[in-house]
Coordinates of C-alpha atoms (C1' of nucleotides) in Angstrom, one line a residue:
Chain K
X27 CA -37.4 -7.2 13.4
X28 CA -38.1 -8.3 10.0
X29 CA -34.4 -8.9 8.8
X30 CA -33.0 -9.6 12.1
X31 CA -33.6 -13.4 11.8
X32 CA -29.8 -14.0 11.0
X33 CA -29.7 -14.5 14.9
X34 CA -26.6 -12.2 15.5
X35 CA -27.1 -9.8 18.0
X36 CA -27.7 -6.0 17.3
X37 CA -25.3 -4.1 19.7
X38 CA -22.5 -6.5 19.2
X39 CA -22.8 -5.9 15.7
X40 CA -22.6 -2.6 15.3
X41 CA -20.0 -2.4 17.5
X42 CA -17.8 -4.3 15.6
X43 CA -19.0 -1.7 12.7
X44 CA -17.4 0.8 14.5
X45 CA -14.4 -1.0 15.0
X46 CA -14.0 -1.4 11.2
X47 CA -15.2 2.0 10.9
X48 CA -12.4 2.8 12.6
X49 CA -9.9 0.4 10.8
X50 CA -8.9 3.4 8.4
X51 CA -6.5 4.6 10.9
X52 CA -8.2 8.0 11.4
X53 CA -9.5 9.6 14.1
X54 CA -13.4 10.1 14.0
X55 CA -16.1 11.6 16.2
X56 CA -18.7 10.3 17.7
X57 CA -21.4 12.2 15.7
X58 CA -19.8 11.6 12.6
X59 CA -19.6 7.5 13.5
X60 CA -23.2 7.8 14.1
X61 CA -23.9 8.8 10.8
X62 CA -21.8 6.6 8.8
X63 CA -23.9 3.5 10.8
X64 CA -26.8 5.5 10.6
X65 CA -27.7 5.3 14.7
X66 CA -28.1 8.2 16.5
X67 CA -25.1 9.4 18.2
X68 CA -26.1 8.8 21.4
X69 CA -26.2 4.8 20.7
X70 CA -22.4 5.6 19.4
X71 CA -21.9 7.2 22.2
X72 CA -22.6 4.6 24.3
X73 CA -20.7 1.7 22.2
X74 CA -18.3 3.7 21.6
X75 CA -17.5 4.4 25.7
X76 CA -18.0 0.8 26.3
X77 CA -15.7 -0.3 23.7
X78 CA -12.8 2.4 25.3
X79 CA -13.6 1.0 29.2
X80 CA -12.5 -2.2 27.3
X81 CA -9.9 -0.7 25.7
X82 CA -10.9 -1.8 22.0
X83 CA -10.7 1.8 20.9
X84 CA -9.0 4.6 22.1
X85 CA -10.3 8.6 22.9
X86 CA -8.0 11.0 22.6
X87 CA -8.4 13.3 25.4
X88 CA -7.3 16.3 23.6
X89 CA -9.9 15.9 20.7
X90 CA -12.4 13.6 22.1
X91 CA -11.9 11.4 19.0
X92 CA -11.8 7.9 18.7
X93 CA -9.3 5.8 17.1
X94 CA -8.7 1.5 17.2
X95 CA -7.1 1.1 20.6
X96 CA -4.2 -0.9 22.0
X97 CA -6.3 -3.5 23.5
X98 CA -6.8 -5.3 20.0
X99 CA -3.2 -5.4 19.5
X100 CA -3.0 -7.9 22.8
X101 CA -5.9 -9.7 21.1
X102 CA -4.3 -10.0 17.6
X103 CA -1.2 -10.8 19.3
X104 CA -3.0 -14.0 21.3
X105 CA -4.7 -14.7 17.6
X106 CA -0.9 -14.9 16.2
X107 CA 0.8 -16.4 19.1
X108 CA -2.0 -19.6 19.1
X109 CA -1.1 -19.7 15.2
X110 CA 2.5 -19.9 16.6
X111 CA 3.2 -19.4 12.6
X112 CA 4.3 -15.9 13.0
X113 CA 6.6 -16.4 15.4
X114 CA 8.4 -19.0 13.9
X115 CA 8.4 -17.5 10.1
X116 CA 9.6 -14.4 11.0
X117 CA 13.3 -14.7 10.9
X118 CA 13.2 -16.7 8.2
X119 CA 11.2 -13.7 6.2
X120 CA 13.5 -11.7 7.1
X121 CA 16.5 -13.1 5.5
X122 CA 14.5 -13.5 2.7
X123 CA 13.9 -10.3 2.8
X124 CA 17.3 -9.2 3.0
X125 CA 18.5 -11.4 0.1
X126 CA 15.8 -10.4 -2.1
X127 CA 15.5 -7.2 -1.0
X128 CA 11.9 -7.2 -2.1
X129 CA 9.0 -7.6 0.1
X130 CA 8.0 -10.8 1.5
X131 CA 4.5 -11.7 2.8
X132 CA 3.3 -14.6 5.0
X133 CA -0.3 -15.2 4.3
X134 CA -3.1 -18.2 5.1
X135 CA -6.4 -19.2 4.4
X136 CA -9.2 -17.3 5.6
X137 CA -12.4 -18.5 4.1
X138 CA -12.5 -18.0 0.3
X139 CA -9.9 -15.4 0.4
X140 CA -5.9 -14.9 1.2
X141 CA -5.3 -13.4 4.5
X142 CA -1.8 -11.1 4.9
X143 CA -0.4 -11.9 8.2
X144 CA 3.0 -10.7 8.2
X145 CA 4.8 -8.6 6.0
X146 CA 8.3 -7.5 6.0
X147 CA 8.7 -4.3 3.8
X148 CA 11.8 -4.8 0.9
X149 CA 14.6 -2.7 1.5
X150 CA 14.4 -1.0 -1.7
X151 CA 10.5 0.3 -1.1
X152 CA 10.3 4.0 -0.6
X153 CA 6.6 3.9 0.6
X154 CA 6.3 0.6 2.9
X155 CA 2.7 0.2 2.7
X156 CA 1.5 -3.1 5.2
X157 CA -0.3 -5.6 3.8
X158 CA -1.5 -7.3 6.8
X159 CA -4.6 -7.9 7.8
X160 CA -5.9 -7.3 4.4
X161 CA -7.6 -9.9 2.1
X162 CA -7.3 -10.4 -1.6
X163 CA -9.2 -13.3 -3.9
X164 CA -7.3 -16.0 -4.3
X165 CA -7.6 -16.7 -7.8
X166 CA -5.3 -13.3 -8.8
X167 CA -2.6 -13.8 -6.5
X168 CA 0.7 -16.2 -6.0
X169 CA -0.1 -16.6 -2.6
X170 CA -4.2 -17.7 -3.3
X171 CA -2.9 -19.7 -6.0
X172 CA -0.4 -21.5 -3.8
X173 CA -2.8 -22.6 -1.2
X174 CA -5.5 -23.3 -3.7
X175 CA -3.0 -25.6 -5.6
X176 CA -2.6 -28.0 -2.8
X177 CA -6.5 -27.6 -1.3
X178 CA -8.9 -31.2 -1.9
X179 CA -10.6 -30.1 -5.0
X180 CA -14.1 -30.4 -3.2
X181 CA -12.9 -27.6 -1.2
X182 CA -11.5 -25.7 -4.3
X183 CA -14.9 -25.8 -5.9
X184 CA -16.4 -23.8 -3.0
X185 CA -13.9 -21.7 -2.7
X186 CA -13.7 -20.4 -6.4
X187 CA -17.4 -19.3 -7.1
X188 CA -18.0 -18.2 -10.4
X189 CA -17.4 -15.7 -11.8
X190 CA -13.5 -15.0 -11.3
X191 CA -13.1 -11.9 -11.1
X192 CA -11.0 -9.4 -13.8
X193 CA -8.7 -7.3 -11.8
X194 CA -6.4 -6.0 -14.4
X195 CA -6.2 -7.3 -17.7
X196 CA -3.7 -10.5 -16.9
X197 CA -6.4 -12.0 -14.4
X198 CA -7.2 -15.5 -15.0
X199 CA -10.7 -15.9 -15.0
X200 CA -11.4 -19.4 -16.6
X201 CA -11.6 -22.1 -14.2
X202 CA -9.9 -24.4 -17.1
X203 CA -6.9 -22.3 -17.2
X204 CA -6.5 -21.9 -13.6
X205 CA -6.8 -25.3 -13.1
X206 CA -4.2 -26.0 -15.4
X207 CA -1.9 -23.5 -13.6
X208 CA -2.7 -25.0 -10.2
X209 CA -1.0 -28.7 -11.7
X210 CA 1.7 -26.7 -12.9
X211 CA 2.7 -25.3 -9.4
X212 CA 2.3 -28.2 -7.5
X213 CA 4.8 -30.0 -10.1
X214 CA 6.9 -27.0 -9.9
X215 CA 6.5 -26.0 -6.2
X216 CA 6.0 -22.5 -6.7
X217 CA 3.5 -20.2 -8.0
X218 CA 3.8 -16.9 -10.1
X219 CA 1.2 -14.0 -10.3
X220 CA 2.2 -11.4 -13.3
X221 CA 0.3 -8.4 -13.2
X222 CA -3.0 -10.5 -12.3
X223 CA -3.9 -8.5 -9.2
X224 CA -2.6 -4.7 -10.1
X225 CA -1.0 -3.5 -12.7
X226 CA 2.9 -3.5 -12.3
X227 CA 2.8 -5.7 -9.5
X228 CA 4.5 -9.4 -9.7
X229 CA 4.7 -12.1 -7.0
X230 CA 6.0 -15.5 -6.7
X231 CA 4.9 -17.6 -3.9
X232 CA 5.6 -21.3 -2.4
X233 CA 4.3 -23.2 0.3
X234 CA 4.5 -23.9 3.7
X235 CA 3.8 -26.9 5.6
X236 CA 2.6 -28.2 8.8
X237 CA 3.6 -31.0 11.0
X238 CA 0.9 -33.1 9.1
X239 CA 2.1 -32.5 6.1
X240 CA -0.7 -30.4 5.0
X241 CA -0.1 -26.7 3.7
X242 CA -1.2 -24.0 6.4
X243 CA 0.3 -21.1 4.2
X244 CA 2.1 -19.4 1.9
X245 CA 5.3 -17.2 1.7
X246 CA 5.6 -14.9 -1.5
X247 CA 8.0 -12.3 -2.6
X248 CA 6.9 -9.6 -4.8
X249 CA 7.8 -6.3 -6.3
X250 CA 7.6 -4.0 -9.2
X251 CA 7.5 -5.6 -12.7
X252 CA 10.3 -3.3 -13.8
X253 CA 12.4 -5.4 -11.0
X254 CA 11.0 -8.3 -11.2
X255 CA 10.8 -9.4 -14.7
X256 CA 9.9 -12.7 -16.2
X257 CA 13.2 -14.9 -16.6
X258 CA 14.0 -13.6 -12.9
X259 CA 11.4 -15.1 -11.0
X260 CA 12.7 -18.7 -11.6
X261 CA 15.0 -17.7 -9.0
X262 CA 13.5 -15.5 -6.6
X263 CA 10.9 -18.8 -6.9
X264 CA 13.4 -21.2 -5.8
X265 CA 14.0 -18.5 -3.5
X266 CA 10.6 -18.6 -1.8
X267 CA 10.3 -22.4 -2.0
X268 CA 13.9 -22.6 -0.1
X269 CA 12.3 -20.2 2.4
X270 CA 9.0 -22.1 2.8
X271 CA 10.6 -25.3 3.5
X272 CA 12.7 -23.8 6.0
X273 CA 9.5 -22.5 7.9
X274 CA 8.4 -25.7 7.2
X275 CA 10.6 -27.5 9.2
X276 CA 10.4 -25.0 12.2
X277 CA 6.6 -26.1 12.2
X278 CA 7.7 -29.6 12.7
X279 CA 7.4 -30.7 8.6
X280 CA 9.6 -33.8 8.2
X281 CA 11.2 -33.8 4.6
X282 CA 10.1 -36.3 2.4
X283 CA 6.3 -37.0 4.0
X284 CA 3.9 -36.5 1.8
X285 CA 0.7 -34.2 2.2
X286 CA -2.3 -36.7 1.0
X287 CA -4.5 -34.6 1.6
X288 CA -6.6 -36.6 3.5
X289 CA -7.7 -35.5 6.9
Chain Q
X25 CA -30.7 -1.0 35.1
X26 CA -30.8 0.2 38.3
X27 CA -27.7 -0.6 38.9
X28 CA -25.9 -0.4 35.6
X29 CA -24.0 3.2 36.4
X30 CA -21.7 3.3 34.2
X31 CA -24.1 3.5 31.2
X32 CA -21.9 0.5 28.9
X33 CA -23.5 -1.6 26.8
X34 CA -24.4 -4.9 28.6
X35 CA -23.7 -7.3 25.6
X36 CA -21.0 -5.6 23.9
X37 CA -19.1 -5.9 27.3
X38 CA -20.0 -9.6 27.1
X39 CA -18.7 -9.7 23.8
X40 CA -15.5 -8.5 25.0
X41 CA -15.2 -10.7 28.3
X42 CA -15.6 -13.2 25.4
X43 CA -12.8 -12.1 23.1
X44 CA -10.6 -11.9 26.0
X45 CA -11.5 -15.3 27.5
X46 CA -10.3 -16.6 23.9
X47 CA -6.9 -14.6 24.3
X48 CA -5.3 -17.4 25.8
X49 CA -4.8 -19.1 22.4
X50 CA -6.5 -22.0 23.1
X51 CA -9.8 -23.4 21.7
X52 CA -13.1 -23.1 24.1
X53 CA -16.9 -24.7 23.8
X54 CA -19.5 -22.6 24.1
X55 CA -21.0 -24.2 26.7
X56 CA -17.5 -23.6 28.8
X57 CA -17.6 -20.1 27.8
X58 CA -20.9 -19.4 28.6
X59 CA -20.3 -21.2 32.6
X60 CA -16.8 -19.2 32.7
X61 CA -19.1 -15.8 32.1
X62 CA -22.0 -16.7 34.3
X63 CA -24.3 -16.3 31.3
X64 CA -26.6 -18.9 29.7
X65 CA -25.1 -21.1 26.8
X66 CA -27.8 -19.8 24.5
X67 CA -26.4 -16.3 25.4
X68 CA -23.1 -17.2 24.8
X69 CA -23.9 -19.1 21.3
X70 CA -25.6 -16.2 20.0
X71 CA -22.8 -13.8 20.9
X72 CA -20.1 -15.9 19.4
X73 CA -22.1 -16.4 16.3
X74 CA -22.4 -12.6 15.5
X75 CA -18.5 -12.2 16.2
X76 CA -17.8 -15.3 14.0
X77 CA -20.1 -14.0 11.2
X78 CA -17.4 -10.4 12.0
X79 CA -14.3 -12.6 11.8
X80 CA -13.7 -11.9 15.0
X81 CA -13.8 -15.3 16.4
X82 CA -13.6 -18.3 14.4
X83 CA -15.1 -21.5 14.6
X84 CA -13.3 -24.6 13.8
X85 CA -15.5 -26.7 11.3
X86 CA -14.2 -29.9 13.1
X87 CA -14.7 -29.2 16.6
X88 CA -17.2 -26.6 16.8
X89 CA -14.9 -24.8 18.8
X90 CA -14.0 -21.0 18.9
X91 CA -10.7 -19.3 18.5
X92 CA -9.3 -15.6 18.0
X93 CA -9.9 -14.9 14.6
X94 CA -8.2 -13.2 11.9
X95 CA -10.4 -10.4 11.8
X96 CA -8.8 -8.8 14.8
X97 CA -5.4 -9.1 12.8
X98 CA -6.9 -6.9 10.3
X99 CA -8.4 -4.1 13.3
X100 CA -4.7 -4.5 15.3
X101 CA -2.7 -3.9 11.6
X102 CA -4.5 -0.8 11.2
X103 CA -4.1 -0.1 14.8
X104 CA -1.0 0.1 14.5
X105 CA -0.6 1.3 11.3
X106 CA -2.3 3.9 12.4
X107 CA 0.2 4.6 14.7
X108 CA 3.0 4.1 11.8
X109 CA 5.3 3.9 14.9
X110 CA 6.2 0.7 14.4
X111 CA 6.6 0.5 10.7
X112 CA 9.0 3.4 11.2
X113 CA 10.4 1.9 14.1
X114 CA 11.1 -1.8 12.5
X115 CA 14.0 -1.5 11.0
X116 CA 15.8 0.3 13.6
X117 CA 14.9 -2.2 16.1
X118 CA 16.2 -5.1 14.0
X119 CA 19.3 -3.4 13.5
X120 CA 19.6 -3.0 17.2
X121 CA 18.7 -6.6 17.9
X122 CA 21.5 -7.8 15.6
X123 CA 24.4 -5.4 17.1
X124 CA 22.7 -6.3 20.6
X125 CA 22.0 -9.8 20.4
X126 CA 19.4 -9.4 22.7
X127 CA 15.6 -8.8 22.8
X128 CA 14.0 -5.3 21.6
X129 CA 11.1 -4.3 22.3
X130 CA 9.0 -0.4 21.7
X131 CA 6.7 0.0 24.4
X132 CA 3.9 2.9 24.5
X133 CA 2.1 4.6 27.5
X134 CA -1.6 2.7 27.8
X135 CA -3.4 3.7 30.5
X136 CA -1.4 3.2 33.6
X137 CA 0.6 0.4 32.3
X138 CA 3.3 0.1 29.7
X139 CA 1.7 -1.6 26.5
X140 CA 4.6 -3.9 24.2
X141 CA 3.8 -2.8 20.5
X142 CA 6.5 -4.8 19.0
X143 CA 9.6 -6.8 19.6
X144 CA 12.4 -8.6 18.1
X145 CA 13.5 -11.9 19.5
X146 CA 17.1 -11.5 20.1
X147 CA 19.5 -14.0 18.5
X148 CA 20.9 -15.7 21.4
X149 CA 17.6 -16.7 22.9
X150 CA 16.5 -20.0 22.9
X151 CA 12.6 -19.6 23.6
X152 CA 11.0 -16.5 22.1
X153 CA 8.5 -15.4 24.3
X154 CA 6.6 -13.0 22.5
X155 CA 5.7 -9.7 24.5
X156 CA 3.8 -7.9 22.3
X157 CA 0.3 -7.0 23.6
X158 CA 1.4 -7.4 27.1
X159 CA 1.1 -4.8 29.7
X160 CA 3.0 -4.2 32.7
X161 CA 3.3 -1.8 35.0
X162 CA 5.2 1.5 35.2
X163 CA 7.5 1.5 37.9
X164 CA 9.2 -1.3 37.8
X165 CA 10.4 -1.5 34.2
X166 CA 13.1 0.4 32.0
X167 CA 10.2 1.2 29.6
X168 CA 8.1 2.0 32.2
X169 CA 10.3 4.6 33.8
X170 CA 11.1 6.2 30.8
X171 CA 7.9 6.7 29.9
X172 CA 7.2 8.4 33.2
X173 CA 10.1 10.4 33.4
X174 CA 9.1 12.6 30.5
X175 CA 5.8 13.1 31.6
X176 CA 4.5 16.1 33.5
X177 CA 4.4 15.7 37.1
X178 CA 0.4 16.2 37.7
X179 CA 0.2 12.9 34.8
X180 CA 2.4 11.1 36.6
X181 CA 0.8 11.3 39.5
X182 CA -2.4 10.0 38.7
X183 CA -0.4 7.2 37.0
X184 CA 1.3 6.1 40.0
X185 CA -1.3 5.5 42.6
X186 CA 0.1 3.7 45.9
X187 CA 1.1 1.3 46.5
X188 CA 3.8 0.5 44.2
X189 CA 3.8 -3.2 44.1
X190 CA 6.7 -5.3 44.7
X191 CA 7.6 -7.8 42.2
X192 CA 11.0 -8.9 43.2
X193 CA 13.3 -7.8 45.9
X194 CA 14.9 -5.2 43.8
X195 CA 11.5 -3.4 42.9
X196 CA 11.4 0.0 43.8
X197 CA 8.5 1.1 46.3
X198 CA 9.4 4.5 47.7
X199 CA 8.0 7.0 45.7
X200 CA 10.8 9.6 46.3
X201 CA 13.0 6.8 45.5
X202 CA 11.6 6.5 42.0
X203 CA 11.1 10.3 41.4
X204 CA 15.0 10.8 42.1
X205 CA 15.3 8.0 39.4
X206 CA 13.4 9.5 37.1
X207 CA 15.4 12.9 37.2
X208 CA 18.8 10.7 36.8
X209 CA 17.0 8.9 33.7
X210 CA 16.3 12.8 32.1
X211 CA 19.6 13.5 32.7
X212 CA 21.2 10.6 31.3
X213 CA 19.2 10.0 28.6
X214 CA 18.2 5.9 29.4
X215 CA 16.8 3.7 32.0
X216 CA 17.8 0.8 33.8
X217 CA 16.2 -1.8 35.4
X218 CA 17.9 -4.4 37.4
X219 CA 15.8 -7.6 38.3
X220 CA 12.8 -5.4 39.0
X221 CA 10.9 -6.7 37.2
X222 CA 11.5 -10.4 37.3
X223 CA 14.7 -12.1 39.1
X224 CA 17.5 -12.2 36.6
X225 CA 16.1 -10.0 34.0
X226 CA 17.8 -6.3 33.4
X227 CA 17.0 -4.3 30.7
X228 CA 17.8 -0.5 29.7
X229 CA 15.7 1.5 27.9
X230 CA 15.7 4.7 26.1
X231 CA 13.0 7.4 24.6
X232 CA 11.6 8.0 21.3
X233 CA 10.2 11.5 20.3
X234 CA 7.4 12.6 18.1
X235 CA 7.2 15.4 15.6
X236 CA 6.1 17.8 18.4
X237 CA 9.1 16.9 20.7
X238 CA 6.8 14.9 23.2
X239 CA 8.2 11.1 24.0
X240 CA 5.9 9.0 22.5
X241 CA 7.5 5.6 23.0
X242 CA 9.8 3.8 25.0
X243 CA 12.9 1.4 23.2
X244 CA 14.4 -1.8 25.5
X245 CA 17.4 -3.9 24.9
X246 CA 16.3 -6.8 27.5
X247 CA 18.1 -10.0 28.8
X248 CA 19.2 -12.0 31.6
X249 CA 21.0 -10.9 34.4
X250 CA 24.4 -13.0 33.6
X251 CA 24.6 -11.3 30.0
X252 CA 24.2 -7.8 31.0
X253 CA 26.3 -7.2 33.7
X254 CA 25.8 -3.5 35.3
X255 CA 29.2 -2.7 34.1
X256 CA 27.5 -3.2 30.5
X257 CA 24.3 -1.6 30.6
X258 CA 26.1 1.6 30.0
X259 CA 27.1 0.5 26.5
X260 CA 24.2 -0.7 25.6
X261 CA 21.8 2.2 27.0
X262 CA 23.6 4.3 24.7
X263 CA 23.3 2.0 22.3
X264 CA 19.2 1.8 23.1
X265 CA 19.2 5.8 23.2
X266 CA 21.2 6.1 19.6
X267 CA 18.1 3.7 18.4
X268 CA 15.6 5.8 20.3
X269 CA 17.4 9.3 18.3
X270 CA 17.1 7.1 15.0
X271 CA 13.3 6.5 14.9
X272 CA 12.8 9.6 16.5
X273 CA 14.1 11.2 13.3
X274 CA 11.9 9.0 11.3
X275 CA 8.8 10.2 13.3
X276 CA 9.7 13.8 12.1
X277 CA 11.5 14.8 15.5
X278 CA 14.0 18.1 14.8
X279 CA 16.9 17.7 16.7
X280 CA 17.6 20.0 19.1
X281 CA 14.1 20.9 19.7
X282 CA 13.1 20.4 23.2
X283 CA 10.1 18.8 24.6
X284 CA 8.9 21.6 27.3
X285 CA 5.8 19.8 27.9
X286 CA 3.3 22.6 27.3
X287 CA 0.5 21.6 25.1
Chain Z
dA26 C1' -18.9 40.5 25.2
dT27 C1' -22.4 38.2 23.8
dA28 C1' -24.8 34.8 20.4
dC29 C1' -24.4 30.5 17.8
dG30 C1' -23.7 26.7 16.3
dG31 C1' -21.5 22.2 16.6
dA32 C1' -20.1 18.0 19.2
dG33 C1' -21.0 15.0 23.3
dT34 C1' -23.5 13.3 27.5
dT35 C1' -27.3 12.1 30.2
dA36 C1' -32.1 11.3 32.2
dC37 C1' -36.3 9.4 30.8
dA38 C1' -39.8 6.3 28.6
dC39 C1' -41.2 2.9 25.6
dA40 C1' -40.9 -0.7 22.9
dT41 C1' -37.5 -3.4 20.6
dT42 C1' -34.2 -6.5 21.6
dG43 C1' -31.4 -9.8 24.3
dC44 C1' -31.9 -12.9 27.4
dG45 C1' -33.1 -17.6 30.2
dC46 C1' -36.2 -21.4 29.9
dA47 C1' -36.6 -25.7 27.6
dA48 C1' -37.3 -28.9 24.2
dC49 C1' -35.0 -30.4 20.2
dA50 C1' -30.9 -32.5 17.2
dA51 C1' -26.3 -34.3 16.6
dG52 C1' -22.3 -36.8 17.9
dA53 C1' -19.7 -39.4 20.7
dG54 C1' -19.0 -43.1 24.4
dA55 C1' -20.0 -47.4 26.1
Chain X
dT28 C1' -28.8 -49.1 21.5
dC29 C1' -29.1 -46.0 25.1
dT30 C1' -27.2 -42.4 27.3
dC31 C1' -24.4 -37.9 28.2
dT32 C1' -23.0 -34.0 26.9
dT33 C1' -22.6 -30.1 23.2
dG34 C1' -24.4 -26.7 20.4
dT35 C1' -28.8 -24.3 18.2
dT36 C1' -33.4 -23.0 18.3
dG37 C1' -38.6 -21.1 19.2
dC38 C1' -41.2 -18.7 22.7
dG39 C1' -42.5 -15.2 25.6
dC40 C1' -41.3 -12.0 29.2
dA41 C1' -39.0 -7.9 30.6
dA42 C1' -34.8 -5.8 30.9
dT43 C1' -32.2 -3.6 27.8
dG44 C1' -30.6 -0.7 24.7
dT45 C1' -32.3 2.8 21.9
dG46 C1' -34.1 7.3 20.2
dT47 C1' -35.9 12.0 21.6
dA48 C1' -34.8 16.1 23.4
dA49 C1' -32.6 18.9 27.1
dC50 C1' -28.0 20.1 28.5
dT51 C1' -23.1 21.3 28.9
dC52 C1' -19.1 22.9 26.7
dC53 C1' -16.2 25.3 23.2
dG54 C1' -14.9 27.2 19.8
dT55 C1' -15.9 31.0 16.7
dA56 C1' -18.3 34.8 14.8
dT57 C1' -20.8 39.0 15.3

DNA sequence: ATACGGAGTTACACATTGCGCAACAAGAGA
DNA sequence: TCTCTTGTTGCGCAATGTGTAACTCCGTAT
C-alpha cells in the first residue's frame, strides 16, 4: 500500500521473517509466530505449511511446533560449495586450531559487515559458541580490519559510514586512527583486535587471497584476554599469516603476485 | 484457487523454487530463471529482489546475476546449532577420520531419506566431494540401514514404500532380505553397505543415541572398495560403533539404558 | 465426566497483492 | 550507430493471499 513501494513481495518477505524468527534454534508454535510477525495465525499457518512442504522448516510431529529444517542445510551447503573456500580452508583451519588451542574463524565480507563462514572451536574452550553465520561490524574486529585494509579506498568509505559505534572502551571510533591501523596492518601482514568487540576477547587475523591476488577472506585466532596476552599476539599473528598464505595457495594464489587492487 | 488444494502459498513456493534453482552453485540471470520456473521474468525479478534484500540470494554487482547468499549460512548455522548434534560430534568425527584415514559422515533421518549433516574428508582422498546437505535413499546406504534398523516397525513401513530402487547390482530390493539385515544390524551394532549405492563404494555405519536412548543419527566411514575390503569392515565397523557411542555419551545418553521405542 | 481454554486448520468472501503485459533503460557486440 | 539481449517499472486486472470466524483436537481443571 503506502509503504510497499520497495517492490518486494509481501508473502515471501514474511516467509523469510518466519525463518529468521526460527533462527534462534528453538521450537515455536504457529500462534506464537503469528503474534511475533503481527500477522494472523491463519496466515502464519499457511506460510509455515508451505515452508515445511519445501523442507525449509521442520514440524515436530509430537509437539506440532516448528524449527528450521534440513532443507536449509542443503541450500547452505551449495552456497558454501559455490565459494569452495570453506572446503579448501577446513584442514588448514584445523591445523591452526590444533597448534594454537584457540578458536579459529574464517570470515568474508558481507555487505558492510563481517560474515563468519566457518569455525573450529579451540580445544581449551568449555562452551562452544558457534559464530558461523553471525555478522559483526568491520571496524572493531580483527577479521574486519583485515578485510578493510585490503579494500579500495572508495569502497572502504562506503563501508565505514559514520559513526563508528563503540562496543567496548577499546573500540576505535576515530576514522583517522582506524586508517592508521589499516596501514600498519598492510605492512605487518596481520591485524589485532584487543578487547574492541567484547571485553576480555582478543583476536588476531590475517588475509586470504584468491587466484587473482585479491583478498577474499580472513582467518582469525581468538581467545580470552588472559590467555592471549599482547606479547604473544605477534607469534599468533604470524601463525595466522602462515595459515592464510596456505589457504591462499590452495585457492590458486601464486606467491609474489601483488594485489594491485585493479579490477 | 480452484485447483490449488494443497493450501500452499504460491509466491513463497516460487521463491523456494528459485533458491533450489540456484543451489547448483552457479550464477544465473533473471530471464533464465524465469524461463526455468515458467514465470514471467518480471515476476522472477521481483521475487529475486525480495530474496536479495533479505540476503538469501546475492547479486553479483558486476554481472547482475544471482547466486545463493550468505544469509542462508546464517539460517543453516542456526539449524545446525539447534540440533547441537554437529557441534558435539565434530571432534569425534575428526578423530575417527584421522585414525581410519577414510571419509567420515554424520547423517540423520529426513523424511524418508538420509540427510548428511556433516563430513570430515579422509586424508587419503584427492578429490573432496562434500555430501553435506545431500540426501540419499535409506535402503541402500549404511547410514540409512542403521537409521531404519532402530525405527519402529510401522514407521519403517511408511519409509519403505515399494519398490526399493536398485542403484547398483548389489542394492537390496527385497523387503524380506532387508528386514533380515536390519535384525543383524541391531544385534551386531553396525551396518555395512557393500557397493549398494555406488559401484566401488563401501561404507560402514553405527548408531548415535540421544539422551532418551532413541537413535538420532548415524556415523559412517566410507571409502573405495579396493581399500575397504570385506575382511576389514569388521574392524572399521567397531571403530564406527565406538565413535557413535562417544557421541551418544556427549548427547546425554547413559550407557545401559535401552531404547524401547515407546514414547 | 464434563466443561473450559488454547492451539491449529479450513471454508468463505473480499480486496489487497502479486502477476503478466508492454514500454523503457542500459549494456554488449557487430 | 544500430541491434539484440537483459533487467526494471507503471499499469490494470483478477487471481491470490489474507482476515474473520467456525470447527476440531487435546490437555487440564472442575
